[in-house]
mmCIF file of C-alpha atoms in Angstrom:
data_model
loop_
_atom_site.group_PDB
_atom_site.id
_atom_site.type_symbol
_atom_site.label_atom_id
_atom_site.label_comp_id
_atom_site.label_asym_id
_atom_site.label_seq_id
_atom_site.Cartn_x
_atom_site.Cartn_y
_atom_site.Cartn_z
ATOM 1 C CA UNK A 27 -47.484 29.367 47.623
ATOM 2 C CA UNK A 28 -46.140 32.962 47.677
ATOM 3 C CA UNK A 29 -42.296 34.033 46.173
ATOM 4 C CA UNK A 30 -40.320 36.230 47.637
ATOM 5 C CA UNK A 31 -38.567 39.051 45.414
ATOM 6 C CA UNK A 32 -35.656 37.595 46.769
ATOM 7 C CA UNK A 33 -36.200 33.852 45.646
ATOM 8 C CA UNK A 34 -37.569 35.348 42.556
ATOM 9 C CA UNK A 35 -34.145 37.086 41.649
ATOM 10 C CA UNK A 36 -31.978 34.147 42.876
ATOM 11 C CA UNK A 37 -34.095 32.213 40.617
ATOM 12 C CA UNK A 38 -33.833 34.617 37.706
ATOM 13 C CA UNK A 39 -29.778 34.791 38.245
ATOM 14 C CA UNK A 40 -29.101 31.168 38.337
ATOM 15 C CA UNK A 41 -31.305 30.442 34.545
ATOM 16 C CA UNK A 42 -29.202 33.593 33.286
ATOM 17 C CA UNK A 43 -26.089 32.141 34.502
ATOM 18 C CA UNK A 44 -27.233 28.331 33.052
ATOM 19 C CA UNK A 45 -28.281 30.212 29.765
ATOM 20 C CA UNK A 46 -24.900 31.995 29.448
ATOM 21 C CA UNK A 47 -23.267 28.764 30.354
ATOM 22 C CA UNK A 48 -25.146 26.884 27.845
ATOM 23 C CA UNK A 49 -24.280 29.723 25.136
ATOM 24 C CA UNK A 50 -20.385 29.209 26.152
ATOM 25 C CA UNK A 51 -20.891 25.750 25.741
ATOM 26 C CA UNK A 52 -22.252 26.234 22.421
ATOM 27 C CA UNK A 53 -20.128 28.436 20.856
ATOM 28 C CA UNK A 54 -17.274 25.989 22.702
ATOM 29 C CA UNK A 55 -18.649 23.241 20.544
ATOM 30 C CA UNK A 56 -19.256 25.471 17.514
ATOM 31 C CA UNK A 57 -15.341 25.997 17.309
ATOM 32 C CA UNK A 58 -14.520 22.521 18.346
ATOM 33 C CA UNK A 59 -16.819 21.203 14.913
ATOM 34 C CA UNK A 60 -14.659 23.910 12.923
ATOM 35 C CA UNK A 61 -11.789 22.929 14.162
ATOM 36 C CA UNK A 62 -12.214 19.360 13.415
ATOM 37 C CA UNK A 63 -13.849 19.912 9.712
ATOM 38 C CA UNK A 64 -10.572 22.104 9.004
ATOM 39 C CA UNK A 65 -8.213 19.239 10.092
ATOM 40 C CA UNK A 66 -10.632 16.699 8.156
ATOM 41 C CA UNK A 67 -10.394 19.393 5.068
ATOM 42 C CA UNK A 68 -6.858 19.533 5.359
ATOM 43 C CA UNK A 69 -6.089 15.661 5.818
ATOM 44 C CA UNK A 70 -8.066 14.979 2.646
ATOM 45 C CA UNK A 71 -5.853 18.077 0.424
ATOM 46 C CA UNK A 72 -2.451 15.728 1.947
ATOM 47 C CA UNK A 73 -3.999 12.351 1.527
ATOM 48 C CA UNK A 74 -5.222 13.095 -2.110
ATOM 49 C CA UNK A 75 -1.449 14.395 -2.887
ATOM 50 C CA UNK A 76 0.132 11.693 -1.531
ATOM 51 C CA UNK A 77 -2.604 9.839 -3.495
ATOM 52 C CA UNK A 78 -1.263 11.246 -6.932
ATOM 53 C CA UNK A 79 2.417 11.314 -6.184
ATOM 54 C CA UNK A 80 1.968 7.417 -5.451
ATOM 55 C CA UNK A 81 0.136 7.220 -9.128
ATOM 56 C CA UNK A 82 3.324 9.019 -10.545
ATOM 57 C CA UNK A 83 6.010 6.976 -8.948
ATOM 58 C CA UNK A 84 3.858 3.718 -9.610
ATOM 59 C CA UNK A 85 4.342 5.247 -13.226
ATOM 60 C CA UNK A 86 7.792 5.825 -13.113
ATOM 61 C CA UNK A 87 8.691 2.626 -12.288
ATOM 62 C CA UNK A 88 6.575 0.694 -14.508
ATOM 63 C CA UNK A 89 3.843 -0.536 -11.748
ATOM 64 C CA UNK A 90 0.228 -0.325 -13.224
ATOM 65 C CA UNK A 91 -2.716 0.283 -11.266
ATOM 66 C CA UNK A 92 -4.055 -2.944 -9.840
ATOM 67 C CA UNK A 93 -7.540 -4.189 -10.808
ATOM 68 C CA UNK A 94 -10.689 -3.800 -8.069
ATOM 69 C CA UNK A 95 -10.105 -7.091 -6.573
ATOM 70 C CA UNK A 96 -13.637 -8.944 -6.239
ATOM 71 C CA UNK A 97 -15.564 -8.918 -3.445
ATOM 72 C CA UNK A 98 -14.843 -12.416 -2.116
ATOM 73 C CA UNK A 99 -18.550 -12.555 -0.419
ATOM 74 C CA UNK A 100 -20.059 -12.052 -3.499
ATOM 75 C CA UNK A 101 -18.947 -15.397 -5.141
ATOM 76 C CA UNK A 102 -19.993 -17.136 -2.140
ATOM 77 C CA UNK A 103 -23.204 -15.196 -1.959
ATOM 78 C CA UNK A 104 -24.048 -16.319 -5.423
ATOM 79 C CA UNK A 105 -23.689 -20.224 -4.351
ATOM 80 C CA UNK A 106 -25.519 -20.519 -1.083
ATOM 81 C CA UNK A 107 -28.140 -18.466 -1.672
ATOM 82 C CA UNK A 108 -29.656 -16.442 1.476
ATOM 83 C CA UNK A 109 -28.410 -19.342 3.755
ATOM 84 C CA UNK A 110 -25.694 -16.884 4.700
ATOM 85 C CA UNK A 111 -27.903 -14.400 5.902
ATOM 86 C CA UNK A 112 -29.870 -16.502 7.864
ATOM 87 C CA UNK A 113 -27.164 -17.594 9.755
ATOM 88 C CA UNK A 114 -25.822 -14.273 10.457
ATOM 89 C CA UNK A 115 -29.156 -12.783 11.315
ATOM 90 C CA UNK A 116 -30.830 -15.254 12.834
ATOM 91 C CA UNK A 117 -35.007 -14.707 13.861
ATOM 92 C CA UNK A 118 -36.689 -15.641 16.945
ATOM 93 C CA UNK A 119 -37.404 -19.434 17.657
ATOM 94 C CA UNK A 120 -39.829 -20.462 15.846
ATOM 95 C CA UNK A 121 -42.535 -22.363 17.707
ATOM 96 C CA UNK A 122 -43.120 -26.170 17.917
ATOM 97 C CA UNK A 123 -45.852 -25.871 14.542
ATOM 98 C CA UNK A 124 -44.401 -23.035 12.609
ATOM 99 C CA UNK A 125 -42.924 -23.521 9.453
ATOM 100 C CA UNK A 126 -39.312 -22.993 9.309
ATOM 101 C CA UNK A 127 -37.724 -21.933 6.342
ATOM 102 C CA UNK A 128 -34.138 -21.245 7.236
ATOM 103 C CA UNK A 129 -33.357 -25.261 8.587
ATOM 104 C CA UNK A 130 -30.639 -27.159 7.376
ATOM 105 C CA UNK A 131 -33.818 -29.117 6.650
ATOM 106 C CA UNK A 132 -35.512 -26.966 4.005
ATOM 107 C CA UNK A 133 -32.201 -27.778 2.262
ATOM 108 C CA UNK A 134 -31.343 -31.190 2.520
ATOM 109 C CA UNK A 135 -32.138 -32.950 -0.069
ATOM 110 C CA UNK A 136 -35.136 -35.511 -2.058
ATOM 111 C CA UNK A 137 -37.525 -36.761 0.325
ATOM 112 C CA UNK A 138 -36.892 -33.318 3.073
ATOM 113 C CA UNK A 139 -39.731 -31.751 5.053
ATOM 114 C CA UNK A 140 -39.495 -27.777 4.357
ATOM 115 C CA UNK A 141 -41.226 -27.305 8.005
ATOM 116 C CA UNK A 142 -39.597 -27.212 10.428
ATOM 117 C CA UNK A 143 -42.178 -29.144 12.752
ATOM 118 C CA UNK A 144 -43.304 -31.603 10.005
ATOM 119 C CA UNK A 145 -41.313 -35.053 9.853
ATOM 120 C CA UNK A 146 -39.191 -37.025 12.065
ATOM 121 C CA UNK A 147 -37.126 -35.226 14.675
ATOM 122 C CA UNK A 148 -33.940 -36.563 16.181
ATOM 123 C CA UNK A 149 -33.734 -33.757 18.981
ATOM 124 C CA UNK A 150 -35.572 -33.777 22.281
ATOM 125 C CA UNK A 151 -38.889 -33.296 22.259
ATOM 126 C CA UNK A 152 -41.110 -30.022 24.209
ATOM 127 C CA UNK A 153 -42.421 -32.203 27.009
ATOM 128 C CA UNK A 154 -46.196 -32.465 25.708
ATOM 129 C CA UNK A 155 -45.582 -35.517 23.216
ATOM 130 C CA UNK A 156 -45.086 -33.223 19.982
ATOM 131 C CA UNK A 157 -41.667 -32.895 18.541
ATOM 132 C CA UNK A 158 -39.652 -29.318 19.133
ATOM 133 C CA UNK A 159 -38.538 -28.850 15.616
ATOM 134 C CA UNK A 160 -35.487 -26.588 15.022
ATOM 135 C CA UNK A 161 -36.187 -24.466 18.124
ATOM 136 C CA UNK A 162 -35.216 -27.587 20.004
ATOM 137 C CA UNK A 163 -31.429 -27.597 18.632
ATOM 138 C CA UNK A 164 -29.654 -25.312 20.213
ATOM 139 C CA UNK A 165 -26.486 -25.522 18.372
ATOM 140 C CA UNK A 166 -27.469 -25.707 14.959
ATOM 141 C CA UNK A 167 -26.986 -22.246 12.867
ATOM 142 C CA UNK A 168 -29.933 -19.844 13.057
ATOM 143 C CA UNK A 169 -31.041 -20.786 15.827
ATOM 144 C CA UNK A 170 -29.070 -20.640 19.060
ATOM 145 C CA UNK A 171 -28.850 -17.370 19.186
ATOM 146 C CA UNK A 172 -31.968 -16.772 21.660
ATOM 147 C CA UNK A 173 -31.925 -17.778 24.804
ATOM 148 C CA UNK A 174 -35.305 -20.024 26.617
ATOM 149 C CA UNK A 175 -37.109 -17.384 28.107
ATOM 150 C CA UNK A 176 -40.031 -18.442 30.285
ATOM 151 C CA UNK A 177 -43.964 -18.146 29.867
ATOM 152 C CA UNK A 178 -45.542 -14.565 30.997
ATOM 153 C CA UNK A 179 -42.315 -11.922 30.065
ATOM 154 C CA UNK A 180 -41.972 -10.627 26.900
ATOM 155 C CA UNK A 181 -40.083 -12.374 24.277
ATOM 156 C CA UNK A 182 -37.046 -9.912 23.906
ATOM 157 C CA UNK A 183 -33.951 -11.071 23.351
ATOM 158 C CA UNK A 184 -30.621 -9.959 23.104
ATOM 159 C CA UNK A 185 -27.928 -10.580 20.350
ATOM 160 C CA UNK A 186 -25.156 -13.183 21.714
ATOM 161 C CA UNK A 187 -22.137 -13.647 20.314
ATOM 162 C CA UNK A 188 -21.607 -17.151 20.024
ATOM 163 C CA UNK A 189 -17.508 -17.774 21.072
ATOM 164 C CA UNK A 190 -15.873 -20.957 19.632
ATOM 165 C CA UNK A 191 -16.358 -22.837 22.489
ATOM 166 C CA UNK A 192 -20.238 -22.467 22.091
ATOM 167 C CA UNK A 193 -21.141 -20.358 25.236
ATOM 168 C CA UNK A 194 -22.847 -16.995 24.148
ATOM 169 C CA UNK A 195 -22.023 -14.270 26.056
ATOM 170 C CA UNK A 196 -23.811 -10.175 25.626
ATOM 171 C CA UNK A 197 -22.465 -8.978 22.556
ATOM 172 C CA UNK A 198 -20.747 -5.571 23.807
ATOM 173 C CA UNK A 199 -21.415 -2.125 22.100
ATOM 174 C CA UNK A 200 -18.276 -0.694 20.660
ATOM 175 C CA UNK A 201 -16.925 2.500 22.486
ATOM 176 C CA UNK A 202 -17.569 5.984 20.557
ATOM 177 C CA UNK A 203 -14.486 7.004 18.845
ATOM 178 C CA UNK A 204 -13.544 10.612 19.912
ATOM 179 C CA UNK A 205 -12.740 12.318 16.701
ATOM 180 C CA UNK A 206 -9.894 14.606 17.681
ATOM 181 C CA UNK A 207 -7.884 11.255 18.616
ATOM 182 C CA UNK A 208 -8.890 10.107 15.517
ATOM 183 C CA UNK A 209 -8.012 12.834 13.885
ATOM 184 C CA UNK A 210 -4.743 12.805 15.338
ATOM 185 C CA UNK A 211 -3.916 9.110 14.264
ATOM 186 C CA UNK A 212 -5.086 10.322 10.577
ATOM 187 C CA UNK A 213 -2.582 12.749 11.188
ATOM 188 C CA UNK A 214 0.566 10.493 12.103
ATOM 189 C CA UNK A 215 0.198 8.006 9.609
ATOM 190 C CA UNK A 216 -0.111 10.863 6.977
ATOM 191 C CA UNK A 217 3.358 11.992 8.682
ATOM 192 C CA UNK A 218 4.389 8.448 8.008
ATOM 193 C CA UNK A 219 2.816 8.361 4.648
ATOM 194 C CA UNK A 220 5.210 11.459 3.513
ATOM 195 C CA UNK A 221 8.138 10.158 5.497
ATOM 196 C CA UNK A 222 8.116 6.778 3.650
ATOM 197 C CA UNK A 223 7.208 8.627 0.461
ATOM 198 C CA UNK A 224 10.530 10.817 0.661
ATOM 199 C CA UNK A 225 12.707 7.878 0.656
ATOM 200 C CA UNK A 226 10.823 6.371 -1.961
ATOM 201 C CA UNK A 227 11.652 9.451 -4.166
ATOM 202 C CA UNK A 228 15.056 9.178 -3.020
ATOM 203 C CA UNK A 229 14.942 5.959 -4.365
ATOM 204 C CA UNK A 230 13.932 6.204 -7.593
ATOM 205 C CA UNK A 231 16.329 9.272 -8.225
ATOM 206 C CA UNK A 232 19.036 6.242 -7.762
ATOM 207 C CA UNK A 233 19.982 4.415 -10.923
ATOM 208 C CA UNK A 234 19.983 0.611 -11.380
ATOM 209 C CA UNK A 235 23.521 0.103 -12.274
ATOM 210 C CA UNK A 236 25.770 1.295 -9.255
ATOM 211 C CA UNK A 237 23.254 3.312 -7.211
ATOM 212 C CA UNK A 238 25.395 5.339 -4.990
ATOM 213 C CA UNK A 239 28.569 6.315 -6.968
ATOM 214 C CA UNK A 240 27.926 10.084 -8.435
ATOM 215 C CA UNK A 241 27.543 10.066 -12.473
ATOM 216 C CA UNK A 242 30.899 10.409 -13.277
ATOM 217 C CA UNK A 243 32.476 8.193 -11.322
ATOM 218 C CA UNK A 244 29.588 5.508 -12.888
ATOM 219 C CA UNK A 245 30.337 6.820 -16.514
ATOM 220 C CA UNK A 246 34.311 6.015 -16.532
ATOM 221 C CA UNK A 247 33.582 2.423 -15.034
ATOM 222 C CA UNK A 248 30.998 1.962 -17.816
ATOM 223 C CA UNK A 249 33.413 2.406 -20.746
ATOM 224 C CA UNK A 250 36.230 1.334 -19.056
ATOM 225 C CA UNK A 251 34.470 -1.908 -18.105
ATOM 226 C CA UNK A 252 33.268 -1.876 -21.880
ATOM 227 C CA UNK A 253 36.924 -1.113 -23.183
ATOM 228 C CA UNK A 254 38.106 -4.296 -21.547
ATOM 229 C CA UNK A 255 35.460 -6.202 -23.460
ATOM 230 C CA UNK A 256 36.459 -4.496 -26.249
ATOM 231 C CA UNK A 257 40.649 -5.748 -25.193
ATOM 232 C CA UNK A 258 39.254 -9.332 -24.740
ATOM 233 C CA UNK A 259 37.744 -9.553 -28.204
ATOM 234 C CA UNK A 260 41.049 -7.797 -29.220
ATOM 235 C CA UNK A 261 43.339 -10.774 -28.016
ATOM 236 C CA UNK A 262 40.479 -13.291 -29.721
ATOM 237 C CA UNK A 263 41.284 -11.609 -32.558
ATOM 238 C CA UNK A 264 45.091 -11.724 -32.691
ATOM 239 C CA UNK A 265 44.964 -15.438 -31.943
ATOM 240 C CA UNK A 266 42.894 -15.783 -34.789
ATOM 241 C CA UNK A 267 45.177 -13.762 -37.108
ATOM 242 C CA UNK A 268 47.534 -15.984 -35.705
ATOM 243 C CA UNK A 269 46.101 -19.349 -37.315
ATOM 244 C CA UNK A 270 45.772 -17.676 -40.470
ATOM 245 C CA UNK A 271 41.877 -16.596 -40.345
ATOM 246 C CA UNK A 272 41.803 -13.199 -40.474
ATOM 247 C CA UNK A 273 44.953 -11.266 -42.136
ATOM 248 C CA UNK A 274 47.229 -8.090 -40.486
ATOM 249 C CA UNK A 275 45.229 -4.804 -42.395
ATOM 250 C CA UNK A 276 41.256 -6.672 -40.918
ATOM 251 C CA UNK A 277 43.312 -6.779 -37.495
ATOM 252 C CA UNK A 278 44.507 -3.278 -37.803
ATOM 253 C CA UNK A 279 40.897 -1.345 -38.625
ATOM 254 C CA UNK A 280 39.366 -3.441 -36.387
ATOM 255 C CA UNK A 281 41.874 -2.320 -33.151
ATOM 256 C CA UNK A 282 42.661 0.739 -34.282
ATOM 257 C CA UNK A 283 38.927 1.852 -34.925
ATOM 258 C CA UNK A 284 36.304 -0.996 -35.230
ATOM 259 C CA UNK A 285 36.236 -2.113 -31.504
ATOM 260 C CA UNK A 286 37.191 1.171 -29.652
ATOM 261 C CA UNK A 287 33.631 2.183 -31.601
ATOM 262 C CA UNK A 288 31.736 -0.829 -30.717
ATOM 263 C CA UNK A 289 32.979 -0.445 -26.883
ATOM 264 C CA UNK A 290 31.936 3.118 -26.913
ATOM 265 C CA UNK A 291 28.754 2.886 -28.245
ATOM 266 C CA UNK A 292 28.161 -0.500 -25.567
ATOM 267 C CA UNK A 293 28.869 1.892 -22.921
ATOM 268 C CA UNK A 294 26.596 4.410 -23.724
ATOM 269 C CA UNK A 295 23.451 2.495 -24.246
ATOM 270 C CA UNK A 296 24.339 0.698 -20.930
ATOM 271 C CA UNK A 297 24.587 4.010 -19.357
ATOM 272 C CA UNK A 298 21.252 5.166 -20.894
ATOM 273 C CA UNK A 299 19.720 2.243 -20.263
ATOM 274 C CA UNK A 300 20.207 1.041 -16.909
ATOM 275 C CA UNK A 301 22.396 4.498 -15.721
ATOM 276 C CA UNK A 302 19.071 6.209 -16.088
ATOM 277 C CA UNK A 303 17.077 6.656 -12.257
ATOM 278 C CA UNK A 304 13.447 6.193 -12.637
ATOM 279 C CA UNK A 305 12.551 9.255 -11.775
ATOM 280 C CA UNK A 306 15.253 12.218 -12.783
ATOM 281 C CA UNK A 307 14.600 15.698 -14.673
ATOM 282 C CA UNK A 308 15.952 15.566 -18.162
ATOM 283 C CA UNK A 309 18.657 13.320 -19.516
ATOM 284 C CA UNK A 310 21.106 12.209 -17.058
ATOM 285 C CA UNK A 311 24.801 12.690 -18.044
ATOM 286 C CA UNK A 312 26.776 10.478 -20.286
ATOM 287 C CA UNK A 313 29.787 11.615 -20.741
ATOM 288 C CA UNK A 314 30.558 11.191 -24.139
ATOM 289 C CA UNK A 315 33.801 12.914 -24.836
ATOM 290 C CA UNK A 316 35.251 10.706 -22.141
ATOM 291 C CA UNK A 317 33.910 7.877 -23.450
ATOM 292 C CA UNK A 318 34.981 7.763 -26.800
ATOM 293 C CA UNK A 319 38.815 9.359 -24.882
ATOM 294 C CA UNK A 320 38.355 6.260 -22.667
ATOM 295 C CA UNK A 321 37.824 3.534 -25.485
ATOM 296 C CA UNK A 322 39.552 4.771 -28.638
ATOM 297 C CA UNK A 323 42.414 4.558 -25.919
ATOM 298 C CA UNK A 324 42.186 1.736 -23.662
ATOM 299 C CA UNK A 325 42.053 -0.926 -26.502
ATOM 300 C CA UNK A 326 45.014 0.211 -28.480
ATOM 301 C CA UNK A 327 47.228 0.056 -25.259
ATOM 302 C CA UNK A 328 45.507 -3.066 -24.568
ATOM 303 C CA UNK A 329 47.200 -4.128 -27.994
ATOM 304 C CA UNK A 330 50.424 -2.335 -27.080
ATOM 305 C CA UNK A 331 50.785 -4.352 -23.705
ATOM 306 C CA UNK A 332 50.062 -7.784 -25.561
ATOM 307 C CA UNK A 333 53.006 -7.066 -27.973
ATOM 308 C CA UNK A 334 55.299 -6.138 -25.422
ATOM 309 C CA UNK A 335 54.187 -9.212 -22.800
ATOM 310 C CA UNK A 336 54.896 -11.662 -25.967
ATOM 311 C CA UNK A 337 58.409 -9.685 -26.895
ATOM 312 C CA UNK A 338 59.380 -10.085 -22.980
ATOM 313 C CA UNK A 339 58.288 -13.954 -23.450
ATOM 314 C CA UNK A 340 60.253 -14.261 -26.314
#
């Protein structure tokens, strides 16, 4: 058989055109793999930051890393044994005199047969007078699995799975995963990951006591709120100097100077205690010039007002 020159260029044109093809095609997939191992790079730099600035707001709240939580298979595994296995992998039948090792008979108890063909058999028999052992269960565990096949074709079976309702149908092969759409779902929960993260900061840069007023507005009902407590134990006090227990110059240091001090120094460990955000840069404001304005003040007039309510009485 004789080529033409013709043929023979046609020929030599169409494996230079699959070659260059095949080298576009190539380099196609060379850039598609760098691509993807740049976005992989890239997801692992944000996931390991997001990683750490979890760690530090778990620390800033007071949350401490949780213990590996135990594998609960391996408790289990420890118990049964390989029984487990067996049932998960099950073998081939076994055949009317092989030994069976994997039976619920090799486990039941004093007096058992460990083979699975030895001993009285309560399921059907093979049809020649001998007794069909576990093979001849199809719904115990280990062994339903395979399918009869029939004398002459080779003994290949395939993997069921076994539904609840006990008919076994082809176990199907899971679809490959394409990794750019992968990739892409990575991406979005990552988005996700930093979107919840943001409010979480903007969380913990809220205090405890009365989140969203602004610092001073928190600070003046702090020691004015402590102030009054101060005025309550004020009027305590006057009734009691009333009945004789505690005489006019006690009264007078203690509401001239003993409880504006004790409401001033309430309100500003309440304010550093629970007016502190978990997570803030430096000392948050306290305010103590107002403060100590607010409470040398407000229990004095709180005195002032009594008198005059009990003159008006009067």
């Amino acid at each position: 058989m004789t080529v033409s020159f013709e043929e023979y260029a046609a020929l030599a044109r169409q494996l230079s055109e699959q070659h260059r093809a095949g080298e576009q095609h190539a380099a196609a997939e060379s850039a598609r793999r760098r691509d993807l191992h740049a976005a992989v790079d890239y997801l692992q730099q944000r996931l390991t930051a997001q990683g750490q600035r979890l760690d530090q707001l778990g620390r800033a709240i007071g949350i401490d890393q949780p213990p590996p939580a135990a594998s609960p298979g391996a408790g289990a595994g420890q118990g049964t044994g390989t029984s487990g296995a067996a049932a998960t992998w099950p073998g081939p039948p076994p055949g009317p005199g092989s030994a069976s090792t994997t039976g619920p008979g090799s486990a039941a108890g004093p007096g058992s047969a460990s083979a699975a063909g030895v001993g009285p058999s309560t399921g059907p028999g093979t049809g020649d007078g001998e007794p069909a052992g576990a093979a001849g269960t199809p719904g115990r565990a280990g062994v339903g699995a395979y399918s009869e096949l029939p004398a002459g074709e080779a003994r290949l079976a395939l993997p069921m799975a076994v539904s609840p309702a006990g008919g076994g149908v082809p176990a199907q092969r899971a679809a490959a995963a394409d990794p750019a759409v992968e990739l892409e779902l990575a991406r979005r929960m990552a988005d996700e990951a930093d979107r919840h993260g943001q409010q979480a900061e903007l969380l913990a840069q809220r205090p405890v006591l009365l989140p969203t007023w602004s610092p001073l507005a928190r600070a003046v009902a702090v020691y004015a709120g402590c102030g009054a407590a101060g005025g309550v134990l004020m009027l305590m006090l006057v009734l009691a100097s009333g009945v004789g227990l505690v005489d006019g110059f006690t009264l007078g240091a203690w509401i001239c100077a003993g409880l504006p001090a004790v409401a001033f120094f309430g309100g500003y460990l309440v304010l550093g205690r629970w007016g502190r955000p978990a997570m803030v840069a430096g000392t948050p404001p306290r305010y103590p010039p107002l403060g100590f304005l607010i409470c040398f003040l407000l229990v004095p007039m709180a005195y002032c007002c009594y008198l005059l309510l009990v003159r008006g009485l009067r």
